Amino acid sequence: MKKDLWIGGEYRSAASYNELKNPYNLELLAKIGSASQEDVRLAISAAHQAKTMMVEMPAFERAEILEKVARFLRDDLDECARLIAMEAAKPLKAARAEVNRTIMTYTFAAHEARRIHGETVPMDAAPGGQGSLAFTVREPLGVIAAITPFNFPMNLVAHKVGPAIAAGNSVVLKPASQTPLSAYRIAEYFHTAGLPAGALNIVTGSGSKIGEVLKKDDRIKMITFTGSPEVGRYIREHSGLKRVTLELGSNSAVVVDEGVQLNKVIPRIVNGAFAYQGQVCISIQRIFVHESIIDEFTEQFVSETRKLKAGNPLEEDTDISAMITRGDVERTKQWVDEAINNGADLRLGGSAEEGIFQPTVLVNVPLNEKVSCEEVFAPVVHINSFRDFSEAIDLVNDSKYGLQAGIFTNDIHKALQAAKKLEVGGVMINEIPTFRVDQMPYGGVKMSGMGREGIKYAVEEMTELKLISFKTE
Ligand code: NAP
């Protein structure tokens, strides 16, 4: 299979093509067009031309297009899940869950398209304001560049393309090089649903090469980026006056207080730690357990983790499959070995086989080890103890990241203390930090990013507030 670039409502050939391989068995999946800088400029021009059509399209039509895309995804659910499983090595169960979430995301975008509105402003609250009637409207920004990572190739594209189209913008999308197929599939759905040519363009190829053009072109009014903190920061620092939102990484923590029902919380935490090989921005990486229950917790946690089945992502019962690259397997092994050499105890895993890194549990990890303080983005967790709850909060906050945190406790005072003190974008009480539904506000503080997604909140980021004031007297 060969995939060209999607520009101006049609596939256009690229100057060169890169091989896309299945991360699990390294089989060739397709040859993917690699955009030149001129191709990227063409995509921006197409989006720029489609801008007027998008601004003039009524909300109900934008909503209907988004509803149709959700319907096409529902019709092709299994096929889309297989696409994600093959290009991202995401186990089929998780890939299917992602497609279901993507359907929800586009459905929420359709709802949101119908209710974008401003408000009246009480002008007479200030001296001199009497005799003026004023209101705000939300207008689309124009052309938005969306840059997405590999780990939720359909749903994270939906979190950008959905609200952008809902708000009447046009888009140039750069999906991750490892996961272009699901993105091109979405372009085809939008086209069939009646989106005007040029309103959604997709360019694949080198992130840094394409990024250079997107950052510099003044026709692009906003860059919405999801990916690693290093790239996010670089984009932020080189994008001039463009609006930029960044959804970046983290080393998410969960706190388990004494008194909680371990048999109930442990399967949930195992899932939050190892789902999709730990390659989720809110994967659990650090587990802090009250010292009175840490032995029992660790034993049960290891035994629950042993139940996970590693294998081919296309098999129904696979829980864990290959990491995205063999290089990431190597890096993970180095970080785990370093932690062990510096005093951590290995309780499970610690090695890899053919791209699959075994679910790994470490205890007593020095907190300056990379497996604790950097984003490991792999199936690796550590369990450390705490004595009092304030210490647990400090341990969670002792991080350069702040995306989401989870607290399991039966004590309402501790829950409220956590809600107040935790330096994160979302506090999940009696829930894992990995919890997300697609309409909630989602984003981080510190190095985890800036701006919020969750359709309504993304629409706010992707529109400009305009004030209209009438002198009535
Ligand atoms: P990545 O390497 O930063 O890549 C993300 C996207 O940026 C890809 O499309 C990539 O293209 C592109 N890119 C690379 N260099 C660029 C540059 N100089 N300018 C513009 N674009 C550039 O991240 P990843 O490995 O795909 O994803 C993992 C990271 O994403 C983790 O840190 C994870 O925590 C984070 N993440 C965050 C969230 C969230 O919502 N907070 C959600 C999911 C993932 P290429 O693929 O061609 O390099």
XYZ file of C-alpha atoms and ligand atoms in Angstrom:
521
model
C 0.000 0.000 0.000
C 1.164 3.525 -0.782
C -0.263 6.608 0.941
C 0.087 10.021 -0.663
C -0.434 13.336 1.115
C -3.983 14.610 1.660
C -4.069 18.210 0.418
C -7.026 20.273 -0.789
C -9.483 17.382 -0.603
C -7.443 14.861 -2.613
C -4.413 12.607 -2.406
C -1.311 14.169 -3.974
C 1.925 12.332 -4.554
C 4.949 13.217 -2.462
C 8.519 13.609 -3.652
C 9.616 10.665 -1.511
C 8.128 7.884 0.631
C 9.091 6.269 3.944
C 8.479 2.670 4.949
C 5.949 2.152 7.745
C 6.512 -1.031 9.721
C 4.403 -2.872 12.279
C 6.239 -2.296 15.612
C 5.417 -5.849 16.759
C 6.725 -7.995 13.903
C 8.476 -5.297 11.825
C 6.454 -6.268 8.733
C 6.062 -3.594 6.079
C 2.595 -2.026 6.318
C 2.774 0.763 3.749
C 4.891 3.402 2.062
C 3.977 6.801 3.423
C 4.426 10.102 1.633
C 7.081 12.348 3.125
C 6.089 16.001 2.705
C 8.615 18.501 1.416
C 8.496 22.041 2.766
C 6.731 23.030 -0.462
C 4.066 20.352 0.163
C 3.470 21.782 3.639
C 3.079 25.272 2.190
C 0.581 23.858 -0.338
C -1.406 22.318 2.524
C -1.401 25.653 4.370
C -2.586 27.439 1.200
C -5.414 24.903 0.797
C -6.448 25.440 4.431
C -6.185 29.198 4.008
C -8.448 29.096 0.947
C -11.004 26.909 2.732
C -11.122 29.365 5.623
C -13.902 31.515 4.167
C -16.099 28.518 3.426
C -15.647 27.278 6.971
C -16.446 30.664 8.505
C -19.633 30.869 6.468
C -20.788 27.311 7.098
C -23.667 27.312 9.595
C -23.219 25.504 12.891
C -25.775 22.820 12.102
C -23.867 21.823 8.961
C -20.580 21.596 10.849
C -22.366 19.481 13.448
C -23.859 17.189 10.802
C -20.444 16.577 9.246
C -19.023 15.630 12.654
C -22.000 13.353 13.348
C -21.433 11.589 10.023
C -17.757 11.015 10.838
C -18.807 9.463 14.167
C -21.249 7.223 12.280
C -18.620 6.081 9.739
C -16.314 5.187 12.620
C -19.086 3.170 14.272
C -19.727 1.303 11.002
C -16.012 0.522 10.576
C -15.145 0.049 14.251
C -13.362 -3.283 13.902
C -11.440 -2.274 10.803
C -10.267 0.958 12.457
C -9.235 -0.934 15.590
C -7.139 -3.307 13.458
C -5.493 -0.336 11.754
C -4.463 1.092 15.134
C -3.356 -2.339 16.366
C -1.102 -2.767 13.338
C 0.498 0.667 13.125
C 0.829 1.312 16.886
C 1.061 -2.282 18.277
C -1.878 -1.405 20.495
C -3.604 -4.579 21.722
C -6.922 -5.011 19.916
C -9.019 -4.624 23.090
C -7.398 -1.251 23.777
C -7.560 -0.239 20.103
C -11.295 -0.968 20.049
C -11.722 1.103 23.216
C -9.866 3.932 21.501
C -12.161 3.848 18.469
C -15.187 3.924 20.787
C -13.731 6.952 22.536
C -13.033 8.598 19.176
C -16.721 8.180 18.293
C -17.603 9.925 21.568
C -15.100 12.704 20.882
C -16.559 13.511 17.457
C -20.067 13.239 18.903
C -19.194 15.742 21.625
C -17.641 17.967 18.944
C -20.942 17.854 17.018
C -22.824 18.862 20.186
C -20.367 21.659 20.879
C -20.592 23.010 17.316
C -24.259 23.771 18.000
C -23.706 25.731 21.176
C -20.754 28.044 20.655
C -21.936 31.367 21.994
C -20.881 34.558 23.709
C -22.512 36.480 26.543
C -23.902 39.915 27.266
C -21.581 42.258 29.112
C -23.001 44.512 31.869
C -21.363 47.689 30.504
C -23.158 49.970 32.972
C -21.314 48.351 35.881
C -18.587 50.954 35.249
C -19.137 54.721 35.218
C -19.369 55.795 31.602
C -20.675 52.418 30.501
C -24.348 53.321 30.798
C -26.213 53.578 27.532
C -24.180 50.786 25.916
C -25.471 47.333 25.106
C -22.653 44.864 24.576
C -22.190 41.212 23.845
C -19.423 38.852 22.812
C -19.238 36.346 19.995
C -16.719 33.565 19.480
C -15.101 33.532 16.046
C -12.886 30.835 14.530
C -9.162 31.586 14.517
C -8.657 30.544 10.881
C -5.999 27.965 10.060
C -4.913 25.669 12.897
C -1.893 23.377 12.772
C -2.403 20.173 14.752
C 0.560 17.956 15.658
C -0.231 14.595 17.262
C 1.677 11.696 18.888
C 1.565 7.967 18.184
C -0.084 6.653 21.313
C -3.760 7.500 20.682
C -3.566 8.015 16.947
C -7.309 8.342 16.351
C -8.609 9.876 19.532
C -5.917 12.519 19.898
C -6.418 13.536 16.280
C -10.136 13.774 17.145
C -9.343 16.006 20.136
C -7.833 18.524 17.718
C -9.709 18.104 14.446
C -13.104 17.710 16.217
C -13.147 21.052 18.093
C -11.326 22.873 15.260
C -14.033 21.928 12.733
C -16.803 22.426 15.333
C -15.602 26.021 15.740
C -15.333 26.653 11.979
C -11.553 26.543 11.536
C -9.555 24.764 8.856
C -6.735 22.399 9.774
C -3.317 21.206 8.688
C -2.663 17.976 10.574
C 0.757 16.398 11.077
C 0.232 12.957 12.643
C 3.077 10.957 14.208
C 5.252 9.212 11.633
C 4.469 5.825 13.190
C 0.681 6.261 12.976
C -0.341 7.931 9.700
C -2.854 5.336 8.467
C -5.551 6.070 11.013
C -5.164 9.800 10.338
C -5.594 9.384 6.571
C -8.654 7.250 7.263
C -10.185 10.172 9.163
C -9.495 12.533 6.243
C -11.445 10.172 3.976
C -14.379 10.098 6.417
C -14.511 13.911 6.591
C -14.363 14.119 2.809
C -17.263 11.668 2.405
C -19.164 13.527 5.134
C -19.046 16.690 3.024
C -16.279 18.755 4.590
C -15.152 21.329 1.995
C -11.904 20.528 0.190
C -8.964 22.104 2.012
C -10.672 22.331 5.407
C -8.635 19.329 6.575
C -5.185 18.604 5.145
C -2.762 15.912 6.242
C 0.983 16.035 5.770
C 3.221 13.191 6.887
C 6.987 12.993 7.127
C 9.684 14.351 9.387
C 8.256 16.186 12.409
C 11.058 18.708 12.590
C 10.968 19.501 8.843
C 7.194 19.958 8.732
C 7.223 21.712 12.112
C 9.651 24.350 10.804
C 7.189 25.451 8.118
C 4.150 25.328 10.401
C 5.860 27.466 13.043
C 7.027 30.116 10.578
C 3.980 30.573 8.337
C 1.916 33.571 9.418
C -1.248 32.136 7.904
C -1.310 29.634 10.768
C -2.955 31.219 13.788
C -2.584 28.417 16.299
C -0.515 25.310 16.907
C -2.135 22.631 19.005
C 0.500 20.098 19.972
C 0.379 16.818 21.856
C 3.657 15.023 22.394
C 6.883 15.072 24.340
C 7.888 18.005 26.568
C 11.112 18.623 24.609
C 9.349 19.109 21.289
C 6.486 21.027 22.928
C 8.838 23.483 24.526
C 10.739 23.995 21.269
C 7.494 24.736 19.422
C 6.347 27.154 22.144
C 9.625 29.036 22.062
C 9.724 29.379 18.275
C 6.133 30.165 17.350
C 6.122 33.929 17.725
C 2.652 35.322 18.394
C 0.744 32.193 17.398
C -1.557 30.743 20.010
C -0.017 27.499 21.252
C -1.524 24.757 23.397
C 0.671 21.965 24.668
C -0.436 18.562 25.972
C 2.798 16.991 27.156
C 4.095 14.144 29.279
C 4.150 13.207 32.946
C 5.290 10.679 35.544
C 1.851 10.261 37.083
C 1.475 9.133 40.673
C -1.200 7.361 42.661
C -1.470 7.353 46.464
C -2.967 4.382 48.315
C -3.961 5.203 51.863
C -4.462 2.704 54.693
C -7.943 1.259 54.970
C -8.783 1.048 51.271
C -10.035 -2.205 49.817
C -6.956 -3.554 48.059
C -8.685 -6.238 46.006
C -10.795 -3.474 44.469
C -8.107 -0.888 43.748
C -5.208 -3.121 42.668
C -6.666 -4.400 39.353
C -7.480 -0.794 38.506
C -3.933 0.382 39.286
C -2.433 -2.499 37.290
C -4.520 -1.376 34.347
C -3.454 2.264 34.793
C 0.190 1.239 34.904
C 0.396 -1.246 32.042
C -2.398 -0.505 29.560
C -0.857 0.012 26.121
C 2.560 -0.901 27.520
C 2.560 2.153 29.784
C 2.755 4.420 26.741
C -0.034 6.711 27.911
C 0.638 10.282 29.033
C -1.224 9.589 32.296
C 0.143 6.064 32.852
C 0.831 5.314 36.484
C 4.566 5.416 37.045
C 4.867 6.178 40.771
C 2.798 4.348 43.411
C 2.966 5.630 46.985
C 1.449 3.238 49.528
C 0.920 3.705 53.264
C 3.691 1.883 55.124
C 1.207 -0.246 57.110
C -0.053 -1.998 53.938
C 2.897 -1.836 51.585
C 3.922 -5.509 51.847
C 0.405 -6.770 51.265
C -0.099 -4.252 48.444
C 3.144 -5.203 46.683
C 2.467 -8.923 46.881
C -1.059 -8.575 45.478
C 0.061 -6.061 42.867
C 2.771 -8.393 41.535
C 0.383 -11.320 41.475
C -2.239 -9.311 39.570
C 0.398 -8.078 37.103
C 1.507 -11.656 36.395
C -1.942 -12.288 34.885
C -1.249 -9.925 31.960
C -0.748 -11.747 28.686
C 1.956 -10.507 26.341
C 1.782 -11.119 22.603
C 0.557 -10.122 19.174
C -1.583 -6.958 19.290
C -4.020 -8.512 16.833
C -4.953 -11.336 19.229
C -8.057 -10.776 21.316
C -6.581 -11.841 24.636
C -3.338 -9.826 24.413
C -2.865 -7.267 27.195
C 0.695 -6.145 26.469
C 2.525 -5.969 23.159
C 5.586 -4.386 21.605
C 6.791 -0.940 22.530
C 6.682 1.615 19.760
C 10.372 1.205 18.795
C 13.209 -1.167 19.657
C 15.125 1.950 20.727
C 12.531 2.624 23.433
C 12.957 -0.962 24.653
C 16.713 -0.372 24.981
C 16.244 2.944 26.793
C 13.756 1.378 29.228
C 16.151 -1.479 29.984
C 18.945 1.001 30.706
C 16.781 3.046 33.077
C 15.578 -0.054 34.933
C 19.128 -1.432 35.237
C 20.395 1.924 36.487
C 17.718 1.974 39.204
C 18.601 -1.567 40.271
C 22.318 -0.724 40.381
C 21.478 2.229 42.600
C 19.507 0.242 45.166
C 16.022 -0.468 43.796
C 14.623 -4.006 44.182
C 13.194 -5.697 41.125
C 10.014 -7.640 41.933
C 8.843 -8.496 38.434
C 9.929 -8.158 34.809
C 12.965 -6.069 33.971
C 13.686 -7.667 30.617
C 12.454 -7.644 27.056
C 11.736 -10.152 24.346
C 11.342 -9.186 20.694
C 10.175 -5.672 21.329
C 7.943 -6.538 24.279
C 9.189 -5.133 27.554
C 7.831 -7.287 30.386
C 5.592 -5.485 32.888
C 8.091 -4.359 35.487
C 7.613 -3.675 39.192
C 10.357 -2.022 41.258
C 10.292 -1.215 44.969
C 12.335 1.130 47.138
C 13.442 3.195 44.160
C 15.621 6.236 44.947
C 13.404 9.089 43.782
C 16.145 10.724 41.731
C 16.280 7.673 39.460
C 15.100 8.235 35.884
C 12.372 5.579 36.303
C 10.879 7.884 38.924
C 11.635 11.478 38.020
C 11.627 11.307 34.200
C 8.725 10.133 32.060
C 9.447 6.427 31.520
C 6.631 5.889 28.965
C 6.993 2.112 29.282
C 5.433 -0.719 31.332
C 7.451 0.141 34.434
C 6.172 1.201 37.871
C 7.702 1.667 41.265
C 6.110 1.245 44.662
C 7.417 3.332 47.557
C 5.976 3.868 51.031
C 4.828 6.931 52.968
C 4.093 7.453 56.654
C 1.655 10.357 56.799
C -0.635 11.754 54.167
C 1.067 15.160 53.894
C 4.278 13.340 53.014
C 2.406 11.473 50.245
C 1.184 14.774 48.790
C 4.728 16.166 48.864
C 6.009 13.047 47.110
C 3.460 13.413 44.312
C 4.270 17.116 43.939
C 7.999 16.469 43.876
C 7.961 16.284 40.087
C 8.634 18.584 37.184
C 5.366 17.297 35.682
C 1.747 17.834 36.732
C -0.865 16.208 34.507
C -3.184 14.142 36.737
C -2.841 12.399 40.113
C -4.939 9.705 41.801
C -5.726 9.253 45.493
C -7.395 6.243 47.086
C -8.593 7.044 50.609
C -11.650 6.593 52.814
C -10.976 9.824 54.670
C -12.842 12.828 53.251
C -10.444 15.255 54.935
C -7.471 13.690 53.209
C -9.346 13.685 49.905
C -10.032 17.402 50.255
C -6.441 18.045 51.317
C -5.291 16.282 48.134
C -7.749 18.262 46.007
C -6.330 21.493 47.397
C -2.628 20.723 47.557
C -1.856 18.630 44.485
C -0.096 20.563 41.706
C -1.722 18.904 38.706
C -4.339 19.603 36.054
C -6.719 16.949 37.418
C -7.125 15.263 40.827
C -8.837 11.876 40.683
C -10.198 10.856 44.076
C -10.748 7.127 44.528
C -9.715 6.751 40.920
C -6.466 6.226 39.012
C -4.728 9.227 37.404
C -5.143 7.424 34.081
C -8.887 8.100 34.123
C -10.215 10.297 31.343
C -13.509 10.764 29.569
C -13.418 12.928 26.515
C -15.608 15.884 27.464
C -13.802 16.702 30.713
C -11.215 19.499 30.819
C -7.857 17.858 30.379
C -4.339 19.230 30.484
C -1.379 19.828 32.700
C 0.654 22.286 34.709
C 4.446 22.598 35.004
C 6.181 20.640 32.214
C 2.978 18.739 31.420
C 1.788 21.600 29.295
C -0.493 24.565 28.916
C -4.076 24.965 27.708
C -6.917 22.493 28.002
C -8.556 19.923 25.768
C -11.950 18.228 26.231
C -14.088 19.531 23.416
C -15.736 22.570 25.017
C -12.401 23.731 26.455
C -10.549 23.162 23.190
C -13.210 25.174 21.354
C -12.476 28.062 23.722
C -8.778 27.802 22.843
C -9.589 27.602 19.126
C -11.826 30.678 18.954
C -11.280 34.378 19.445
C -13.612 36.395 21.633
C -14.966 39.494 19.892
C -16.833 42.269 21.718
C -19.653 44.164 20.042
C -20.870 47.308 21.792
C -23.925 49.365 20.734
C -24.403 52.908 21.933
C -28.127 52.946 22.596
C -28.594 56.469 23.965
P 6.962 13.318 20.037
O 8.158 12.575 19.636
O 7.111 14.614 20.725
O 6.097 13.497 18.701
C 4.847 14.113 18.704
C 4.595 14.740 17.346
O 5.512 15.829 17.156
C 4.838 13.783 16.184
O 3.899 14.025 15.176
C 6.230 14.181 15.730
O 6.512 13.832 14.396
C 6.170 15.675 15.909
N 7.466 16.347 15.986
C 8.677 15.853 16.309
N 9.617 16.833 16.282
C 8.981 17.975 15.924
C 9.394 19.332 15.724
N 10.667 19.726 15.893
N 8.452 20.237 15.375
C 7.168 19.886 15.215
N 6.723 18.611 15.383
C 7.615 17.672 15.743
O 6.000 12.406 20.961
P 5.576 10.889 20.776
O 6.731 10.014 21.068
O 4.848 10.703 19.489
O 4.493 10.777 21.934
C 4.824 10.532 23.255
C 4.773 11.779 24.100
O 3.505 12.403 23.966
C 4.911 11.479 25.587
O 5.727 12.433 26.194
C 3.488 11.564 26.092
O 3.364 11.814 27.464
C 2.979 12.684 25.266
N 1.512 12.670 25.229
C 0.825 13.630 25.932
C -0.571 13.602 25.952
C -1.373 14.634 26.693
O -2.548 14.777 26.390
N -0.802 15.353 27.631
C -1.248 12.597 25.260
C -0.500 11.646 24.573
C 0.880 11.695 24.554
P 7.354 12.485 14.064
O 6.515 11.357 14.534
O 7.500 12.549 12.598
O 8.645 12.607 14.825
